[in-house]
Tab-separated table of C-alpha atoms and ligand atoms in Angstrom:
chain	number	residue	atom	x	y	z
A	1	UNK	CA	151.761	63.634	77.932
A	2	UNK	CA	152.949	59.904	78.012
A	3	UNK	CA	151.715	56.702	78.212
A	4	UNK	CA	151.024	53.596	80.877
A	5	UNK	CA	152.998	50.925	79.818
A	6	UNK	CA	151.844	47.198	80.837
A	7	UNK	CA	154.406	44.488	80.012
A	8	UNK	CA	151.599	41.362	80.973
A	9	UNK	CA	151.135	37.574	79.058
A	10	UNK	CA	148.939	36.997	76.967
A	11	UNK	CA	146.679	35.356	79.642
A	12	UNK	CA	147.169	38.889	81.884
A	13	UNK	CA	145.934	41.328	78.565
A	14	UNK	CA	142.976	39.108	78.277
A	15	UNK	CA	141.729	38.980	81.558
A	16	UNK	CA	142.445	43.049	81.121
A	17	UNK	CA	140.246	42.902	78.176
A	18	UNK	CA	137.658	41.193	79.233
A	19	UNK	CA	136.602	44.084	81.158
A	20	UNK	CA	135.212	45.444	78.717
A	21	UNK	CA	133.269	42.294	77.126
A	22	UNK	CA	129.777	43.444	77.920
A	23	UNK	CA	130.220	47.226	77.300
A	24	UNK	CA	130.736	48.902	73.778
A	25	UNK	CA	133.848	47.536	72.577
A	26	UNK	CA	135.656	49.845	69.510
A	27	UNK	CA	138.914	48.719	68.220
A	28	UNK	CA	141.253	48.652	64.850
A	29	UNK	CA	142.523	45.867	64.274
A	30	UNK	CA	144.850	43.840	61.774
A	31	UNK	CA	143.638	40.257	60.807
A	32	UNK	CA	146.970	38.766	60.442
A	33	UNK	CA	146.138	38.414	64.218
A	34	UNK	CA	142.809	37.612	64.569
A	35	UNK	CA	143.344	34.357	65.543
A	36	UNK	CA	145.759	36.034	69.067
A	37	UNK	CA	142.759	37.803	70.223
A	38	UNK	CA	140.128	36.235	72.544
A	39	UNK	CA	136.869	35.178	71.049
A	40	UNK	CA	134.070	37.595	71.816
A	41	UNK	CA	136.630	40.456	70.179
A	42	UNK	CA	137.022	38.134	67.009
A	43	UNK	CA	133.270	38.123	66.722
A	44	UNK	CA	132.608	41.728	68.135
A	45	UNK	CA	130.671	44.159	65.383
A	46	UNK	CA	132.489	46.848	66.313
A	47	UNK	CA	136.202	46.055	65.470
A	48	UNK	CA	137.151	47.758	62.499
A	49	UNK	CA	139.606	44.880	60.888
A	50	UNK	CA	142.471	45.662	58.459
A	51	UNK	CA	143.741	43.089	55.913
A	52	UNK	CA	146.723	45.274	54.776
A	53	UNK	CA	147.973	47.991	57.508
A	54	UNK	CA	150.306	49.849	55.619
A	55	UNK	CA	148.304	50.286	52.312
A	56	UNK	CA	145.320	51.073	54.235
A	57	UNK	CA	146.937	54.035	56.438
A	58	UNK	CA	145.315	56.363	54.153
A	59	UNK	CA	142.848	59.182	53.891
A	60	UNK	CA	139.883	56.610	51.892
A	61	UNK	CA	140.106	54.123	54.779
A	62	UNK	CA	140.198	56.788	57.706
A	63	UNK	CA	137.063	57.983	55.944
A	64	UNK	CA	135.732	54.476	56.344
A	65	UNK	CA	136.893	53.612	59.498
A	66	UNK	CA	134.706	56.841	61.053
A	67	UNK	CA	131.752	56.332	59.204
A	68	UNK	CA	132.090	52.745	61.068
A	69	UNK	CA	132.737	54.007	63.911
A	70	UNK	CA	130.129	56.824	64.056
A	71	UNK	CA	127.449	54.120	62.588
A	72	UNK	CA	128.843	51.757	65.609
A	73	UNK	CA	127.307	54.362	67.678
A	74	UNK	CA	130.608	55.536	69.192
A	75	UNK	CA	130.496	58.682	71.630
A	76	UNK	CA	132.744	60.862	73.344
A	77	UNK	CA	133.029	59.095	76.933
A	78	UNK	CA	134.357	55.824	74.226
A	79	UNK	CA	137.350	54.359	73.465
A	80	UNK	CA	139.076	53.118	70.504
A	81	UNK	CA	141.431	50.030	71.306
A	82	UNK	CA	144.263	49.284	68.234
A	83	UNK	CA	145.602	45.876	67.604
A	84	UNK	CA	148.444	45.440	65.278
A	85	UNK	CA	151.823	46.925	64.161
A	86	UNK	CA	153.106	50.207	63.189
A	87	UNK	CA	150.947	51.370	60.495
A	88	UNK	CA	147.640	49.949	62.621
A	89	UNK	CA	148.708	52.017	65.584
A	90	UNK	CA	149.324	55.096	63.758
A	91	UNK	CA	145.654	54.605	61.875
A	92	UNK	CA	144.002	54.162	65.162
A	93	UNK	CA	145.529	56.605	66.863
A	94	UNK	CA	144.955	58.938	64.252
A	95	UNK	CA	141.358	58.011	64.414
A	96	UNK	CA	141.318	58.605	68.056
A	97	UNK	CA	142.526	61.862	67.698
A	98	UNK	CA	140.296	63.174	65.592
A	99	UNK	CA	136.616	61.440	65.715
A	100	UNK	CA	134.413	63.692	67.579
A	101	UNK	CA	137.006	66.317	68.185
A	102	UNK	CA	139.315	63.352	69.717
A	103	UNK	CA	138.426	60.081	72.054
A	104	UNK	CA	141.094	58.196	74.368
A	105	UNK	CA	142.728	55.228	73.132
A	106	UNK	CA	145.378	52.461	73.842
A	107	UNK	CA	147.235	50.448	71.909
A	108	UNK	CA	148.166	47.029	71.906
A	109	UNK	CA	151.651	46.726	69.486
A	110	UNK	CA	152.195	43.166	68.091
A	111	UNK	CA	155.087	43.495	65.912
A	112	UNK	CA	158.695	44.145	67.931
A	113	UNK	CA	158.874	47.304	65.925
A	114	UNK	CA	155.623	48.552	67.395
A	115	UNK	CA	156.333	47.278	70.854
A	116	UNK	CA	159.627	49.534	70.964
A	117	UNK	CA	158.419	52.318	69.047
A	118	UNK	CA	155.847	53.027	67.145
A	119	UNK	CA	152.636	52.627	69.460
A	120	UNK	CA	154.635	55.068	71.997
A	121	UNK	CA	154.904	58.745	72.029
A	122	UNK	CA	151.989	60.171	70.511
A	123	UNK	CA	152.906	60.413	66.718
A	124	UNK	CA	149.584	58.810	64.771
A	125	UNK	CA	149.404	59.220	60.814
A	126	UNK	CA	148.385	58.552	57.704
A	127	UNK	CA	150.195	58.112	54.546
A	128	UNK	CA	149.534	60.560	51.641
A	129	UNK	CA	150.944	59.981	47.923
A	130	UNK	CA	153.446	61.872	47.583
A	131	UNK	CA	154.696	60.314	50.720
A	132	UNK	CA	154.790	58.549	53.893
A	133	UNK	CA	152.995	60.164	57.273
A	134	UNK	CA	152.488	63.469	55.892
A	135	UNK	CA	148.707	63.931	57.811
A	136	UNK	CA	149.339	63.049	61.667
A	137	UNK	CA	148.348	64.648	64.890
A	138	UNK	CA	150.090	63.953	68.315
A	139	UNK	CA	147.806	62.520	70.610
A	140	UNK	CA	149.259	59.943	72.930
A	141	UNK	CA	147.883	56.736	73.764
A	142	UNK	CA	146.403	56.288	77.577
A	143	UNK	CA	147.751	52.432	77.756
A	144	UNK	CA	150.229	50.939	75.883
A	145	UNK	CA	150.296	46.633	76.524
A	146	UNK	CA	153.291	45.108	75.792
A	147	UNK	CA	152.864	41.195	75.054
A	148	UNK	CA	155.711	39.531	73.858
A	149	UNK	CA	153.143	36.463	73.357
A	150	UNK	CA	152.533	37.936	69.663
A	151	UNK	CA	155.990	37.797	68.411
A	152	UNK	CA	155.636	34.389	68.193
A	153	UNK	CA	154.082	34.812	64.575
A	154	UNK	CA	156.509	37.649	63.624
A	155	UNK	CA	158.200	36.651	60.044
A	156	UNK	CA	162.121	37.248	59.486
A	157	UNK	CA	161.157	40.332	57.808
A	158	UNK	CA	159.225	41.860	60.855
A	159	UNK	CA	162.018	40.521	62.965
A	160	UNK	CA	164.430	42.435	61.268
A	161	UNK	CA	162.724	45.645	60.736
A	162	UNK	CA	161.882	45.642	65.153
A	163	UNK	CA	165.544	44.894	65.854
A	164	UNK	CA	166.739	47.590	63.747
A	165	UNK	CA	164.783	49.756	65.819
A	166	UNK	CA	166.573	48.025	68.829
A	167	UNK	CA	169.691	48.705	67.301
A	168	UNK	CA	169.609	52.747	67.308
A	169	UNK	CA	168.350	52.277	70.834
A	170	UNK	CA	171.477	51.029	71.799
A	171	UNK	CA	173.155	53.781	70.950
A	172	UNK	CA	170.812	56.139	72.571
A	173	UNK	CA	171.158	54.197	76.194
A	174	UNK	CA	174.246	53.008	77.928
A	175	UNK	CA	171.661	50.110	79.432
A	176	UNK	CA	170.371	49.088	76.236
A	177	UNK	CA	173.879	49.208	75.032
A	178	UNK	CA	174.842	46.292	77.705
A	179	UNK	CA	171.015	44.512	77.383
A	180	UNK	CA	172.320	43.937	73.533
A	181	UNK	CA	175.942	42.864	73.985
A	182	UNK	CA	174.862	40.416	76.766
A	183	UNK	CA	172.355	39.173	74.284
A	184	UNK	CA	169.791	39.240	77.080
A	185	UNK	CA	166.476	38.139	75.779
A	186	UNK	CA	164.236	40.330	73.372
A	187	UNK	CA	161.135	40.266	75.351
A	188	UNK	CA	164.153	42.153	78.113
A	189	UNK	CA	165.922	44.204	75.633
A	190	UNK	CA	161.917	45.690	73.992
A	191	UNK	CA	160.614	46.460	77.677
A	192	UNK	CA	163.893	48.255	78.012
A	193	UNK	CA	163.162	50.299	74.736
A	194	UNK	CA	159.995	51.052	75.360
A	195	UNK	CA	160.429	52.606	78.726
A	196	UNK	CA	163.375	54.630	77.495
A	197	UNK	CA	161.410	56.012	74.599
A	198	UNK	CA	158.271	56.927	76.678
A	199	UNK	CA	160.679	58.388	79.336
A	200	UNK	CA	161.838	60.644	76.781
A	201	UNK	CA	158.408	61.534	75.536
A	202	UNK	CA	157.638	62.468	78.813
A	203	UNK	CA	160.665	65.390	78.641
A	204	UNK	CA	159.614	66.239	75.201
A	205	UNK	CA	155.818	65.451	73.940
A	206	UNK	CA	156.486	67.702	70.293
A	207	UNK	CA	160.079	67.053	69.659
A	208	UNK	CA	160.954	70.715	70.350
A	209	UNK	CA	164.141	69.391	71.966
A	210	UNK	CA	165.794	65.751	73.465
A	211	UNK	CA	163.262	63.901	71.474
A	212	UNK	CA	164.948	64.639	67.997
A	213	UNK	CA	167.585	61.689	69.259
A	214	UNK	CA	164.973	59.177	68.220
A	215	UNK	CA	165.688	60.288	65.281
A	216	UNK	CA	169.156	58.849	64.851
A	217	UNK	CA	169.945	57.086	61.741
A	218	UNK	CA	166.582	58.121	59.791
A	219	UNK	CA	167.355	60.792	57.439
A	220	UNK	CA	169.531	58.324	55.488
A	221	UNK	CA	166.874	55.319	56.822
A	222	UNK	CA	163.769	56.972	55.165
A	223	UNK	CA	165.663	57.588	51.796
A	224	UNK	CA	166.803	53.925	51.917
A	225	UNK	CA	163.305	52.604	52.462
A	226	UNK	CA	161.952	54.564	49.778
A	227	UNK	CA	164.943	53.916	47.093
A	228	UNK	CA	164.951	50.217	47.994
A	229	UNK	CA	161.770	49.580	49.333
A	230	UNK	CA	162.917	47.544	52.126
A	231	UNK	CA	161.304	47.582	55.722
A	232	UNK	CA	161.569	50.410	57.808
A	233	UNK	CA	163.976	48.909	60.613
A	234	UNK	CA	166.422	47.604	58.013
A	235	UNK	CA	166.375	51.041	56.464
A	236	UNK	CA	167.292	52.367	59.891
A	237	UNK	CA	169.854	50.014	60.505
A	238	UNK	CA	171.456	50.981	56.949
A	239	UNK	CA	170.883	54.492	57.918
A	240	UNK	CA	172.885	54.251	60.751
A	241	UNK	CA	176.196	52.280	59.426
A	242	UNK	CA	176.294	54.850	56.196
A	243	UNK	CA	175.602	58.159	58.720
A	244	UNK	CA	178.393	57.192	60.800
A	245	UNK	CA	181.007	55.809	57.947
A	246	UNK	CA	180.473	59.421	55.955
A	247	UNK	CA	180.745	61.599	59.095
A	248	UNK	CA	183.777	59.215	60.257
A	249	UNK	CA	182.401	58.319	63.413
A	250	UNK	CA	184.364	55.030	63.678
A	251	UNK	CA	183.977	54.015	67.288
A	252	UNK	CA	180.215	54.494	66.204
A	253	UNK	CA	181.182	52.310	63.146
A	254	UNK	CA	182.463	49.216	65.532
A	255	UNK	CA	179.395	49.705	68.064
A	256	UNK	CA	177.440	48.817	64.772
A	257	UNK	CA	179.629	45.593	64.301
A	258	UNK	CA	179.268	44.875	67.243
A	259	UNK	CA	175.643	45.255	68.090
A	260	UNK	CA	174.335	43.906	64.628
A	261	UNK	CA	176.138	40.437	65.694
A	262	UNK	CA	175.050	40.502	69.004
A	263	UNK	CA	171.746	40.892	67.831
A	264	UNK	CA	172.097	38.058	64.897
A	265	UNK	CA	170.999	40.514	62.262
A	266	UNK	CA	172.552	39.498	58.852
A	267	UNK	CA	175.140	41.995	58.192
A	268	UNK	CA	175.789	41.508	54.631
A	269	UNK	CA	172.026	42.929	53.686
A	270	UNK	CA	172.804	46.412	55.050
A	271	UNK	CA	175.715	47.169	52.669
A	272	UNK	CA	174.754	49.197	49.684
A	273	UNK	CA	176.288	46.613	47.153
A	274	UNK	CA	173.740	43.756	48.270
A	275	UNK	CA	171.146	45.775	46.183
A	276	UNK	CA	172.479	45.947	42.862
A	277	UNK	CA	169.468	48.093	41.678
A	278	UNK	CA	170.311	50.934	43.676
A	279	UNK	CA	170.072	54.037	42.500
A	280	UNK	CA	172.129	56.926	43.880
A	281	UNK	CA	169.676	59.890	41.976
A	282	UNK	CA	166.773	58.492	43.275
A	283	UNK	CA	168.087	58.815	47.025
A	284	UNK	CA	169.132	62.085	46.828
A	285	UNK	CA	165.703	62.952	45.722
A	286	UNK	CA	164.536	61.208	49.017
A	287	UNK	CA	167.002	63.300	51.022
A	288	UNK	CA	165.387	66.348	50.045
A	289	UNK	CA	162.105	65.440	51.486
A	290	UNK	CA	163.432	64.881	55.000
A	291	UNK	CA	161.726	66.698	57.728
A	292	UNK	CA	164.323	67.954	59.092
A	293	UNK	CA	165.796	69.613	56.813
A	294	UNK	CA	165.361	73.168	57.203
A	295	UNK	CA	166.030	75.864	54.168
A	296	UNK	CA	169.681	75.174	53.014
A	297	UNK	CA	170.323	72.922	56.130
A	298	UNK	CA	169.724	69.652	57.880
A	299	UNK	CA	169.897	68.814	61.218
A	300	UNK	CA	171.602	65.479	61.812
A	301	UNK	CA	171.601	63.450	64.890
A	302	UNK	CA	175.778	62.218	65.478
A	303	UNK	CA	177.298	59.976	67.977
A	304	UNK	CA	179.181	61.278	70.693
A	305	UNK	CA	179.765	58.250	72.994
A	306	UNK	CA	177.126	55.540	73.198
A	307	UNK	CA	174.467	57.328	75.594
A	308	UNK	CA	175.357	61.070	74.621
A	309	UNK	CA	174.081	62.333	71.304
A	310	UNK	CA	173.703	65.695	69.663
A	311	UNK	CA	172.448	67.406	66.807
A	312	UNK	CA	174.533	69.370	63.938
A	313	UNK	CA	172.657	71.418	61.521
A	314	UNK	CA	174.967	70.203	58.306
A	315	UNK	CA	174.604	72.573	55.236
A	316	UNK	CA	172.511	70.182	52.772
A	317	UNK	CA	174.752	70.649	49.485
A	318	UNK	CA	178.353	69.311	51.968
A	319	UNK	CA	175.980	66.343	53.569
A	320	UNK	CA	174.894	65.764	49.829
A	321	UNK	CA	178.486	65.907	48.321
A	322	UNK	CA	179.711	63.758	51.723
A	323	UNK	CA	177.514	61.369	50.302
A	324	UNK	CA	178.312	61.509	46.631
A	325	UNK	CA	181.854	60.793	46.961
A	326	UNK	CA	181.842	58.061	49.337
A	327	UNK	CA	183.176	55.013	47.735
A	328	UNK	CA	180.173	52.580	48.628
A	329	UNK	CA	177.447	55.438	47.101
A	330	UNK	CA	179.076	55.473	43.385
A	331	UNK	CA	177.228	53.426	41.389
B	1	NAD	N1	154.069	56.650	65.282
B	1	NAD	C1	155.362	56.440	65.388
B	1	NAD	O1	156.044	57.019	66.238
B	1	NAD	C2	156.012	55.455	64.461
B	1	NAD	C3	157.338	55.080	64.665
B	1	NAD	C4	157.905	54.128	63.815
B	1	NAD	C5	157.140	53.587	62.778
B	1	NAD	N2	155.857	53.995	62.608
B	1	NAD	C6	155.024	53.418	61.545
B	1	NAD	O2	154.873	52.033	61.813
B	1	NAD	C7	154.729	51.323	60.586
B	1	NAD	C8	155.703	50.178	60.586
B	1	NAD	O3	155.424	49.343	61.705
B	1	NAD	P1	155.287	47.776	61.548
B	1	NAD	O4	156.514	47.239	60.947
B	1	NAD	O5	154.810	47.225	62.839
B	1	NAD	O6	154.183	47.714	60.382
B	1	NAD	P2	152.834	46.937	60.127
B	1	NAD	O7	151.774	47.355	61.039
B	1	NAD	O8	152.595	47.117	58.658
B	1	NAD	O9	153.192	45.412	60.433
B	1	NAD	C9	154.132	44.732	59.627
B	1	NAD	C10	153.552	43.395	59.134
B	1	NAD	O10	153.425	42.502	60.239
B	1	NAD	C11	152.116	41.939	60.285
B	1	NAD	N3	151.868	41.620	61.697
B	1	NAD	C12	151.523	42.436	62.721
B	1	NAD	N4	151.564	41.765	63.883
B	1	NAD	C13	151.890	40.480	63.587
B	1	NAD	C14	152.104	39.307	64.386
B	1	NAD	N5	152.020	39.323	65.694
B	1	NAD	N6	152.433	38.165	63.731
B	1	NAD	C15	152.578	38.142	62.366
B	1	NAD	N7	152.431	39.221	61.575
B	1	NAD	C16	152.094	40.375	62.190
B	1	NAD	C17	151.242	43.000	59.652
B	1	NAD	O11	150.049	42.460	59.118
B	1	NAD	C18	152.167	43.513	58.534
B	1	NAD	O12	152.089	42.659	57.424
B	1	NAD	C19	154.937	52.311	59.480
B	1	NAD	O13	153.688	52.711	58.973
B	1	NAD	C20	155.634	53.479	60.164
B	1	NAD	O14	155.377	54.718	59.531
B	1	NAD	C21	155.279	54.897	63.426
């Protein structure tokens, strides 16, 4: 199960769209971008709009989007079209997958982090209380567009979150490795991404095996986004320079350097000590709730060589005490 990527302008995704003008048009879609979308969908009465994606990835606006939906007059044979980052994608799609037993859906990302990651591969989701994506459902999208046109509107903190993302990628690929450190241009470097993650999809739909690499750098990530509350990608790239400095991977360690300036990312707001606030008890809580941790063990992605990665499961209480007496952790 994977999905057909478009790379188009913004010109090409409308004339796409406009296919669809005088049918029965369903989407989800964030407002922070009304005003990139052509007309008749900014004044269509069937786009379900979101003012806040990530609070409203939840169970009470699900609920609301379907009785929408349903009232919209939506069917089987229809599809549900999502516009917006991350947490949109993973709403619609989760929408998709479930209304009427499940209707076929594409996305259309508009943050960087969305363009290389989250509207490919199938993972859709909501967020639950006691924490984040915890109700989900695989069910992949049939299109994905990618239009760098909408980056144009991206703040510093959205830019930073996507090229986090970008970052683990270049560990994954040798070719995304080079893209990076020949600072070739974004809109190259997210096609590249996205390709390479729906390739891998392809191999592995449920991340029963090759697709765990995608995972690099987030069991650390995840308990930095929650402890700090930063955004996801600079969790990730945080997760990535404290993985590989407490399992020694140092060649992994100067890849880092070296990618983080290739990629202008500010280096000094991924080291531990630029948050004074941070609280070493409350991560190791975090850790615990990792999903891939299984019993009395997690399984960590590591390093190799850039382009080869593997998994070790690592006993929870050594990764934990790893942790606890590294230098930049004591607080
Ligand atoms: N399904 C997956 O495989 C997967 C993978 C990674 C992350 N995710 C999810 O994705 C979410 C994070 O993604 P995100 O960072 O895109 O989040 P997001 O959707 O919350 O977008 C981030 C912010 O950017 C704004 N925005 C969106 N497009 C814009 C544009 N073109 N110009 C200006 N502002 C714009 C949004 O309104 C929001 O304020 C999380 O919920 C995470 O769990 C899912």
């Amino acid at each position: 199960m994977n999905s057909k990527l478009t790379y188009l302008k913004k010109l090409e995704l409308f004339n796409e769209l406009d296919n669809f003008k005088d049918g029965q048009f369903f989407a989800v879609a964030d407002s922070k971008i009304k005003n990139h979308l052509p007309q008749w969908i900014q004044f269509s009465p069937h786009v379900f709009w979101l003012k806040n994606p990530e609070e409203e990835k939840n169970l009470t606006v699900y609920s609301q989007a379907v009785e929408f939906f349903l009232k919209s007059g939506i069917g089987r044979n229809s599809k549900i079209y999502a516009f917006g980052g991350g947490a949109t994608t993973d709403l619609a799609g989760y929408i998709a997958a479930t209304i009427l037993r499940g209707v076929g859906w594409s996305a259309v990302p508009t943050t960087l982090l969305g363009m290389v990651d989250a509207s490919i591969g199938g993972k859709t989701g909501l967020n639950m209380p006691q924490g984040k994506n915890l109700i989900g459902a695989f069910h992949a999208p049939e299109n994905v567009y990618i239009c760098g046109d909408f980056l144009t509107t991206l703040s510093e903190r959205e830019w930073l979150s996507g090229k986090g993302e970008v970052l683990k990628y270049g560990f994954l690929s040798p070719d995304i490795h080079q893209l990076i450190v020949k600072k070739a241009p974004i809109e190259q470097i997210a096609h590249a991404c996205a390709k390479f993650k729906n390739e891998l999809v392809e191999k592995d739909f449920r991340e029963e095996g090759e697709r765990i690499h995608l995972n690099l750098g987030h069991t650390l990530g995840h308990a930095f986004e929650s402890t700090l509350k930063i955004s996801h990608g600079q969790a990730v790239t945080m997760g990535l320079k404290y993985l590989f400095k407490i399992m020694n991977l140092n060649d992994s360690v100067a890849s880092w350097d070296q990618m983080v300036r290739a990629l202008s990312l500010p280096a000094e707001k991924y080291d531990i000590s630029h948050f004074p606030n941070f609280d070493i008890k409350t991560f190791m809580g975090y850790l615990e709730f990792d999903k891939k941790k299984i019993d009395t063990h997690i399984r960590l992605v590591l390093v190799k060589a850039i382009g080869s990665c593997y998994v070790e499961e690592v006993l929870m209480k050594d990764f934990k005490k790893k942790i606890q007496t590294y230098d930049e952790f004591k607080n």
